Amino acid sequence: VEFSPAILYSFSWDGAQLRPSYIGKNFLRLTGYERTTAVIEPGFWPGLMNASDRARYQALLDELLAGERLHGVVEYAIRHRDGNPVLVIDSMRAVQDGDGHTLEVLGAWLDISARD
């Protein structure tokens, strides 16, 4: 899995705060940063995006957390540690309890920078 082109992740949601609970080992290849950085620093991942991409990402995430959607895909660019842009597809799925409250967001980041 660590050599997969997709980076798997999960974020737990307590109704107030979204916290990374798992980030794949291949995060370093995608971003140039150790995965512990994303776990320790709140807002690290959205901070790699430009403002317009961040707004689209946040809108989808808000819908998932509110229980308005179960799945969504968003495409955006992040800034690699070396300064180069990386185009990413982010596929997210909400995990809900029996009452429809979101407990967790599972997803995968895929680097699509090299696509034609």
Coordinates of N, CA and C in Angstrom, one line a residue:
V1 N 0.8 -1.2 0.0 CA 0.0 0.0 0.0 C 0.9 1.3 0.0
E2 N 2.0 1.2 0.6 CA 2.8 2.4 0.7 C 3.4 2.9 -0.6
F3 N 3.4 2.0 -1.6 CA 3.9 2.3 -3.0 C 2.7 2.6 -3.9
S4 N 1.5 2.6 -3.4 CA 0.3 2.9 -4.2 C 0.4 4.3 -4.7
P5 N -0.2 4.6 -5.8 CA -0.3 6.0 -6.3 C -1.3 6.8 -5.4
A6 N -2.2 6.2 -4.7 CA -3.2 6.8 -3.9 C -2.7 6.9 -2.4
I7 N -2.9 8.0 -1.8 CA -2.6 8.1 -0.3 C -3.9 8.0 0.4
L8 N -4.1 7.0 1.2 CA -5.3 6.8 2.0 C -5.2 7.6 3.2
Y9 N -6.4 8.1 3.7 CA -6.5 8.9 4.9 C -7.8 8.7 5.6
S10 N -7.9 9.0 6.9 CA -9.1 9.1 7.6 C -9.0 10.2 8.6
F11 N -10.1 10.9 8.8 CA -10.2 12.0 9.8 C -11.4 11.7 10.6
S12 N -11.3 11.8 11.9 CA -12.4 11.6 12.9 C -13.0 13.0 13.1
W13 N -14.4 12.9 13.3 CA -15.2 14.1 13.5 C -16.0 14.0 14.8
D14 N -15.8 14.9 15.7 CA -16.5 14.8 17.0 C -17.7 15.8 17.0
G15 N -18.0 16.4 15.9 CA -19.1 17.4 15.9 C -18.6 18.8 16.0
A16 N -17.3 19.0 16.3 CA -16.7 20.3 16.5 C -15.4 20.4 15.8
Q17 N -14.6 19.3 15.8 CA -13.3 19.4 15.3 C -13.0 18.1 14.4
L18 N -12.3 18.3 13.3 CA -11.9 17.3 12.4 C -10.4 17.0 12.7
R19 N -10.1 15.7 13.0 CA -8.7 15.4 13.4 C -8.2 14.2 12.5
P20 N -7.0 14.3 12.0 CA -6.5 13.1 11.3 C -6.3 11.9 12.2
S21 N -6.8 10.8 11.8 CA -6.6 9.6 12.5 C -5.7 8.6 11.8
Y22 N -5.6 8.8 10.5 CA -4.7 7.9 9.7 C -4.3 8.7 8.4
I23 N -3.0 8.7 8.1 CA -2.5 9.2 6.8 C -1.5 8.2 6.3
G24 N -1.6 7.8 5.1 CA -0.8 6.8 4.5 C 0.7 7.2 4.5
K25 N 1.6 6.2 4.5 CA 3.0 6.4 4.6 C 3.5 7.1 3.4
N26 N 2.8 7.0 2.2 CA 3.3 7.6 1.0 C 3.0 9.1 0.9
F27 N 2.5 9.7 2.0 CA 2.2 11.1 2.1 C 3.5 12.0 1.7
L28 N 4.7 11.5 2.2 CA 5.9 12.2 1.9 C 6.2 12.3 0.4
R29 N 5.9 11.3 -0.4 CA 6.1 11.4 -1.8 C 5.2 12.4 -2.4
L30 N 4.0 12.5 -2.0 CA 3.0 13.5 -2.5 C 3.3 14.9 -2.2
T31 N 3.8 15.2 -0.9 CA 3.9 16.5 -0.4 C 5.3 17.0 -0.1
G32 N 6.2 16.0 0.1 CA 7.5 16.4 0.6 C 7.6 16.6 2.1
Y33 N 6.5 16.4 2.8 CA 6.4 16.5 4.2 C 6.1 15.1 4.9
E34 N 6.6 14.9 6.1 CA 6.3 13.7 6.8 C 4.8 13.7 7.2
R35 N 4.2 12.6 7.3 CA 2.8 12.5 7.6 C 2.5 13.0 9.0
T36 N 3.5 12.9 9.9 CA 3.3 13.4 11.3 C 3.0 14.9 11.3
T37 N 3.5 15.7 10.3 CA 3.3 17.1 10.2 C 1.8 17.4 10.0
A38 N 1.1 16.6 9.2 CA -0.3 16.8 8.9 C -1.1 16.4 10.1
V39 N -0.6 15.5 10.9 CA -1.4 15.1 12.1 C -1.2 16.1 13.2
I40 N 0.0 16.7 13.4 CA 0.3 17.6 14.5 C -0.2 19.0 14.3
E41 N -0.1 19.5 13.0 CA -0.4 20.9 12.7 C -1.8 21.0 12.2
P42 N -2.8 21.6 13.0 CA -4.1 21.8 12.5 C -4.1 22.7 11.3
G43 N -4.9 22.3 10.3 CA -5.0 23.1 9.1 C -3.9 23.0 8.1
F44 N -3.0 22.0 8.4 CA -1.8 21.9 7.5 C -2.2 21.6 6.1
W45 N -3.1 20.6 5.9 CA -3.5 20.2 4.5 C -4.2 21.3 3.8
P46 N -5.2 22.0 4.3 CA -5.8 23.1 3.6 C -4.8 24.2 3.3
G47 N -3.8 24.4 4.2 CA -2.8 25.4 4.1 C -1.9 25.2 2.9
L48 N -1.9 24.0 2.3 CA -1.1 23.8 1.1 C -1.8 24.2 -0.2
M49 N -3.1 24.5 -0.1 CA -3.9 24.8 -1.2 C -4.0 26.3 -1.4
N50 N -4.3 26.8 -2.7 CA -4.5 28.2 -2.9 C -5.9 28.5 -2.4
A51 N -6.3 29.8 -2.2 CA -7.5 30.2 -1.6 C -8.8 29.7 -2.4
S52 N -8.7 29.8 -3.7 CA -9.9 29.3 -4.5 C -10.2 27.8 -4.4
D53 N -9.1 27.1 -4.4 CA -9.2 25.6 -4.2 C -9.7 25.3 -2.8
R54 N -9.2 26.0 -1.8 CA -9.5 25.7 -0.4 C -11.0 25.9 -0.2
A55 N -11.6 26.9 -0.9 CA -13.0 27.2 -0.7 C -13.9 26.0 -1.2
R56 N -13.5 25.5 -2.4 CA -14.2 24.3 -3.0 C -14.1 23.1 -2.1
Y57 N -12.8 22.9 -1.7 CA -12.6 21.7 -0.8 C -13.4 21.8 0.5
Q58 N -13.4 23.0 1.1 CA -14.1 23.2 2.4 C -15.6 23.1 2.2
A59 N -16.1 23.5 1.0 CA -17.6 23.4 0.8 C -18.0 21.9 0.7
L60 N -17.2 21.1 0.1 CA -17.5 19.7 0.0 C -17.4 19.0 1.4
L61 N -16.3 19.4 2.1 CA -16.1 18.8 3.4 C -17.2 19.2 4.4
D62 N -17.7 20.4 4.3 CA -18.8 20.9 5.2 C -20.1 20.1 4.9
E63 N -20.3 19.8 3.6 CA -21.5 19.0 3.3 C -21.4 17.6 3.8
L64 N -20.2 17.0 3.7 CA -20.0 15.7 4.3 C -20.2 15.7 5.8
L65 N -19.6 16.6 6.5 CA -19.7 16.7 7.9 C -21.1 17.0 8.4
A66 N -21.9 17.7 7.6 CA -23.3 18.0 8.0 C -24.2 16.9 7.7
G67 N -23.7 15.9 7.0 CA -24.6 14.7 6.7 C -25.4 15.0 5.4
E68 N -25.1 16.0 4.7 CA -25.8 16.4 3.5 C -25.4 15.5 2.3
R69 N -24.2 15.0 2.3 CA -23.7 14.1 1.3 C -23.0 12.9 1.9
L70 N -22.9 11.8 1.2 CA -22.1 10.7 1.7 C -20.8 10.6 1.0
H71 N -20.7 11.1 -0.2 CA -19.5 11.0 -1.0 C -19.3 12.2 -1.9
G72 N -18.0 12.5 -2.1 CA -17.7 13.6 -3.0 C -16.3 13.5 -3.5
V73 N -16.1 14.2 -4.6 CA -14.7 14.3 -5.2 C -14.4 15.7 -5.6
V74 N -13.2 16.1 -5.3 CA -12.8 17.5 -5.6 C -11.4 17.5 -6.1
E75 N -11.1 18.3 -7.1 CA -9.8 18.4 -7.7 C -9.2 19.7 -7.3
Y76 N -7.9 19.7 -6.9 CA -7.3 21.0 -6.5 C -5.8 20.8 -6.6
A77 N -5.1 21.9 -6.5 CA -3.6 21.9 -6.5 C -3.1 22.2 -5.1
I78 N -2.1 21.5 -4.7 CA -1.4 21.8 -3.5 C 0.1 22.2 -3.9
R79 N 0.7 22.8 -2.9 CA 2.1 23.2 -3.1 C 3.0 22.2 -2.4
H80 N 3.9 21.5 -3.2 CA 4.8 20.5 -2.6 C 5.9 21.3 -1.8
R81 N 6.5 20.6 -0.9 CA 7.5 21.3 -0.1 C 8.6 22.0 -0.9
D82 N 8.9 21.4 -2.1 CA 9.9 22.0 -3.0 C 9.4 23.2 -3.8
G83 N 8.1 23.6 -3.6 CA 7.5 24.7 -4.2 C 6.8 24.4 -5.5
N84 N 6.9 23.2 -6.0 CA 6.2 22.9 -7.2 C 4.7 22.5 -6.9
P85 N 3.8 22.9 -7.9 CA 2.4 22.5 -7.7 C 2.2 21.0 -8.0
V86 N 1.3 20.4 -7.3 CA 0.9 19.0 -7.4 C -0.7 19.0 -7.6
L87 N -1.2 18.5 -8.7 CA -2.6 18.5 -8.9 C -3.1 17.2 -8.3
V88 N -4.2 17.3 -7.5 CA -4.7 16.2 -6.7 C -6.2 16.0 -7.0
I89 N -6.6 14.8 -7.0 CA -8.0 14.4 -6.9 C -8.2 13.9 -5.5
D90 N -9.2 14.4 -4.8 CA -9.5 14.0 -3.4 C -10.9 13.4 -3.4
S91 N -10.9 12.1 -3.2 CA -12.2 11.4 -3.1 C -12.5 11.1 -1.6
M92 N -13.6 11.6 -1.1 CA -14.0 11.5 0.3 C -15.3 10.8 0.5
R93 N -15.4 10.1 1.6 CA -16.7 9.4 1.9 C -16.9 9.6 3.4
A94 N -18.1 9.9 3.7 CA -18.5 10.1 5.1 C -19.0 8.7 5.7
V95 N -18.5 8.5 7.0 CA -19.0 7.3 7.7 C -19.9 7.9 8.8
Q96 N -21.2 7.4 8.8 CA -22.2 7.9 9.7 C -22.6 6.9 10.7
D97 N -23.2 7.4 11.8 CA -23.8 6.5 12.8 C -25.2 6.2 12.4
G98 N -26.0 5.5 13.2 CA -27.3 5.1 12.9 C -28.3 6.2 12.7
D99 N -27.9 7.4 13.3 CA -28.8 8.6 13.3 C -28.4 9.5 12.1
G100 N -27.4 9.1 11.3 CA -27.0 9.9 10.2 C -26.0 11.0 10.5
H101 N -25.4 10.9 11.7 CA -24.4 11.9 12.1 C -23.0 11.4 11.6
T102 N -22.3 12.3 11.0 CA -20.9 11.9 10.5 C -20.0 11.7 11.6
L103 N -19.3 10.6 11.6 CA -18.3 10.2 12.6 C -16.9 10.3 12.1
E104 N -16.7 10.1 10.8 CA -15.4 10.0 10.2 C -15.5 10.3 8.7
V105 N -14.4 10.8 8.2 CA -14.3 11.0 6.7 C -13.1 10.2 6.3
L106 N -13.4 9.3 5.3 CA -12.3 8.4 4.8 C -12.1 8.9 3.4
G107 N -10.8 8.8 2.9 CA -10.6 9.3 1.6 C -9.3 8.8 1.0
A108 N -9.0 9.3 -0.2 CA -7.8 9.0 -0.9 C -7.4 10.3 -1.7
W109 N -6.1 10.6 -1.6 CA -5.5 11.6 -2.5 C -4.8 11.0 -3.6
L110 N -5.0 11.4 -4.8 CA -4.3 10.9 -6.0 C -3.6 12.0 -6.8
D111 N -2.3 11.8 -7.0 CA -1.6 12.8 -7.8 C -1.9 12.6 -9.2
I112 N -2.5 13.6 -9.9 CA -2.8 13.5 -11.3 C -2.0 14.5 -12.1
S113 N -1.0 15.0 -11.6 CA -0.1 16.0 -12.2 C 0.4 15.6 -13.6
A114 N 0.6 14.3 -13.8 CA 1.2 13.8 -15.0 C 0.2 13.5 -16.1
R115 N -1.1 13.6 -15.8 CA -2.1 13.2 -16.8 C -2.1 14.1 -18.0
D116 N -2.5 13.7 -19.1 CA -2.6 14.5 -20.3 C -3.7 15.4 -20.3

